[in-house]
């Protein structure tokens, strides 16, 4: 991979999806299922591991007592803080750190880990248990990469072999080995984004650079023209499948 994780996510922050109040959004749908399983964050402390731009953070902070937003990217956190201010939310703590470098004496009532690479290792998974005194909510990829109408063609052109995106199945196996019972639900999401040309170029270059590829500018600009709509914007359709896992920690059972 071309860039270290912090640099990569700082670059991605510019075009990364942000919070939306839309109740039909993927995040709203996921949190409805979470609520149906008895996980109610009202008045509780929440840790959002790998919070990114805060698509979940801002929803949780609307009813939680406090939310600690942890991410490796200070650019992501800057965007989150800006959006939180726009929502009038002041109960969010922003922490820029690696998950394995983060440490708190008091555990949280709820720990959320949604689509984050922070839990890839055994130690990363173990750490979640020590920081949760109530519920853990985990969302991971269901076994294949996110599909993108724009990026899929570029990956094929540059013969990029993408690694398996199976954090969901891996977490289920890990929980099974530890004899931890959990709720499981397959989820699906998607979005269509209308980009200006500069932002879409930035997004494509960032993603390709992560695979040590420097695209030819002329080729990339020509390729992107096929996604141009009558309004002069460039449309990207994205779809993905995830797995939602919810479990109680031993201290909460």
XYZ file of C-alpha atoms in Angstrom:
253
model
C 0.000 0.000 0.000
C 1.263 3.440 -0.931
C 0.376 5.674 1.989
C 0.402 4.988 5.708
C -3.049 4.700 7.241
C -3.160 8.169 8.768
C -2.110 9.896 5.535
C -4.572 7.814 3.531
C -7.543 8.653 5.756
C -6.542 12.310 5.961
C -6.628 12.395 2.150
C -9.943 10.552 2.032
C -11.547 12.988 4.449
C -12.058 15.590 1.721
C -14.516 13.401 -0.176
C -15.622 10.956 2.525
C -19.405 10.646 3.065
C -20.696 12.827 5.895
C -23.592 12.756 8.316
C -27.060 13.181 6.897
C -30.302 13.464 8.907
C -32.050 11.310 6.297
C -33.923 8.553 8.153
C -33.563 6.316 5.097
C -29.768 6.437 5.274
C -27.799 3.264 5.949
C -26.732 4.531 9.367
C -30.325 5.268 10.389
C -31.397 1.784 9.308
C -28.561 0.132 11.232
C -29.296 2.067 14.413
C -32.976 1.138 14.192
C -31.981 -2.535 14.278
C -29.594 -1.807 17.147
C -32.412 -0.137 19.084
C -34.750 -3.057 18.372
C -32.193 -5.344 20.018
C -32.435 -3.373 23.240
C -29.377 -1.177 22.840
C -30.629 2.253 23.876
C -27.890 4.860 24.333
C -30.055 7.503 26.014
C -28.041 8.964 28.888
C -25.167 6.508 28.402
C -21.478 6.825 27.562
C -20.520 5.690 24.059
C -17.169 5.030 22.390
C -17.142 5.213 18.578
C -13.993 3.423 17.371
C -12.821 4.582 13.949
C -15.576 7.179 13.827
C -14.472 8.734 10.525
C -16.519 11.793 9.607
C -19.099 10.950 12.268
C -22.016 9.459 10.378
C -22.850 7.341 13.428
C -21.295 9.642 16.027
C -23.675 12.509 15.380
C -26.746 10.294 15.558
C -25.608 8.710 18.819
C -24.718 12.060 20.383
C -28.297 13.269 19.971
C -29.404 11.071 22.891
C -26.254 9.722 24.573
C -24.771 11.414 27.636
C -21.313 11.503 26.066
C -19.697 10.137 22.915
C -15.959 9.675 22.542
C -15.104 9.918 18.841
C -11.837 8.087 18.172
C -10.089 8.167 14.816
C -6.568 8.074 13.400
C -7.317 11.001 11.083
C -7.395 14.516 12.473
C -8.930 15.656 9.178
C -11.891 13.337 9.727
C -12.253 14.655 13.263
C -12.075 18.249 12.051
C -15.013 17.585 9.728
C -16.899 15.803 12.507
C -16.357 18.691 14.911
C -17.616 21.148 12.298
C -20.745 19.080 11.636
C -21.341 18.625 15.375
C -21.258 22.387 15.863
C -23.786 22.779 13.055
C -26.055 20.318 14.902
C -25.586 22.134 18.207
C -23.963 19.094 19.844
C -21.446 19.689 22.620
C -21.232 16.247 24.264
C -18.616 14.767 21.911
C -14.989 14.213 22.903
C -12.591 14.103 19.936
C -9.557 11.825 20.214
C -7.019 11.479 17.394
C -5.129 8.256 18.058
C -4.539 4.689 16.952
C -6.957 2.248 18.558
C -4.105 0.310 20.169
C -2.711 3.536 21.664
C -6.048 4.563 23.167
C -6.577 3.796 26.838
C -9.199 4.745 29.392
C -9.613 3.583 32.975
C -13.402 3.665 32.933
C -15.149 1.438 30.373
C -18.032 2.683 28.227
C -21.665 1.643 28.363
C -21.676 1.048 24.599
C -18.772 0.558 22.194
C -19.477 0.971 18.478
C -17.056 -0.347 15.856
C -18.498 0.292 12.402
C -16.573 -0.494 9.221
C -13.235 0.179 10.889
C -9.902 -1.529 10.147
C -8.897 -0.976 13.787
C -10.124 -4.430 14.808
C -8.254 -6.511 12.250
C -5.859 -7.981 14.811
C -6.499 -10.302 17.734
C -5.287 -7.602 20.122
C -7.624 -5.067 18.543
C -10.614 -7.331 19.098
C -9.604 -8.150 22.672
C -9.293 -4.479 23.482
C -12.951 -3.873 22.666
C -13.996 -6.205 25.462
C -11.914 -4.354 28.033
C -13.412 -0.981 27.071
C -17.078 -2.038 27.103
C -19.102 -2.649 30.251
C -22.411 -3.052 28.485
C -22.956 -3.546 24.784
C -20.693 -3.912 21.766
C -22.095 -3.030 18.347
C -19.947 -4.153 15.424
C -20.510 -3.639 11.705
C -18.126 -5.178 9.188
C -17.931 -6.054 5.512
C -19.795 -9.228 4.578
C -17.094 -10.818 2.435
C -16.592 -8.670 -0.616
C -15.448 -5.128 -1.403
C -17.719 -2.158 -1.774
C -18.920 -1.903 -5.377
C -18.380 1.434 -7.140
C -19.485 2.302 -10.661
C -16.390 4.509 -10.950
C -13.660 2.666 -9.061
C -14.471 -0.866 -10.246
C -13.479 0.038 -13.801
C -10.247 1.665 -12.625
C -9.327 -1.323 -10.486
C -9.911 -3.578 -13.492
C -7.866 -1.321 -15.787
C -4.904 -1.280 -13.411
C -5.338 -4.954 -12.482
C -5.691 -4.238 -8.787
C -6.273 -7.359 -6.714
C -8.298 -6.159 -3.783
C -8.009 -8.025 -0.487
C -11.036 -9.873 0.885
C -13.383 -7.627 2.807
C -14.535 -10.177 5.354
C -14.314 -8.426 8.723
C -17.868 -9.513 9.522
C -17.348 -13.276 9.063
C -13.972 -13.031 10.814
C -15.540 -11.373 13.847
C -18.261 -14.027 13.990
C -15.606 -16.752 14.007
C -13.715 -14.928 16.746
C -16.822 -14.614 18.899
C -17.685 -18.280 18.312
C -14.210 -19.354 19.443
C -14.684 -17.359 22.636
C -18.195 -18.758 23.145
C -19.703 -15.278 23.125
C -23.318 -15.278 21.974
C -24.361 -12.468 19.645
C -27.149 -11.112 17.496
C -26.430 -11.220 13.762
C -28.135 -9.397 10.916
C -27.034 -8.982 7.291
C -27.334 -5.383 6.130
C -27.029 -3.648 2.773
C -26.478 -0.074 1.771
C -25.716 2.192 -1.120
C -25.637 5.747 -2.319
C -25.379 7.823 -5.480
C -23.070 10.814 -5.224
C -22.984 13.682 -7.704
C -19.399 14.957 -7.682
C -17.736 17.976 -9.144
C -14.822 16.928 -11.329
C -12.061 18.061 -8.967
C -13.428 16.108 -6.011
C -13.989 12.935 -8.009
C -10.471 13.158 -9.425
C -9.127 13.575 -5.900
C -11.104 10.576 -4.677
C -9.917 8.338 -7.521
C -6.276 9.367 -7.181
C -6.380 8.773 -3.413
C -7.842 5.294 -3.789
C -5.395 4.292 -6.528
C -2.419 5.710 -4.659
C -3.335 3.423 -1.770
C -2.458 0.582 -4.161
C 0.795 2.229 -5.333
C -0.757 3.329 -8.626
C -0.270 6.783 -10.130
C -2.882 7.144 -12.887
C -2.204 9.039 -16.092
C -4.105 12.322 -15.793
C -5.267 12.328 -19.422
C -6.581 8.765 -19.184
C -8.350 9.404 -15.870
C -10.080 12.572 -17.062
C -11.210 10.824 -20.239
C -12.466 7.818 -18.254
C -14.517 9.972 -15.889
C -16.418 11.660 -18.721
C -18.650 8.605 -19.052
C -20.095 9.402 -15.614
C -20.972 13.020 -16.417
C -24.656 13.866 -16.126
C -26.629 16.608 -17.949
C -25.985 18.991 -15.048
C -22.237 18.722 -15.537
C -21.683 16.671 -12.375
C -20.180 13.198 -12.207
C -22.309 10.432 -10.704
C -20.901 7.509 -8.739
C -23.127 4.662 -7.569
C -21.865 2.692 -4.579
C -23.312 -0.439 -2.979
C -22.129 -2.665 -0.168
C -23.123 -5.546 2.075
C -22.295 -5.640 5.760
C -22.848 -7.774 8.824
C -24.219 -6.284 12.037
C -23.189 -8.051 15.246
C -24.385 -7.087 18.723
C -23.406 -8.663 22.019
C -23.346 -8.013 25.744
C -20.083 -8.034 27.634
C -19.624 -10.540 30.452
C -20.082 -7.841 33.091
C -23.484 -6.903 31.652
C -24.978 -10.375 31.481
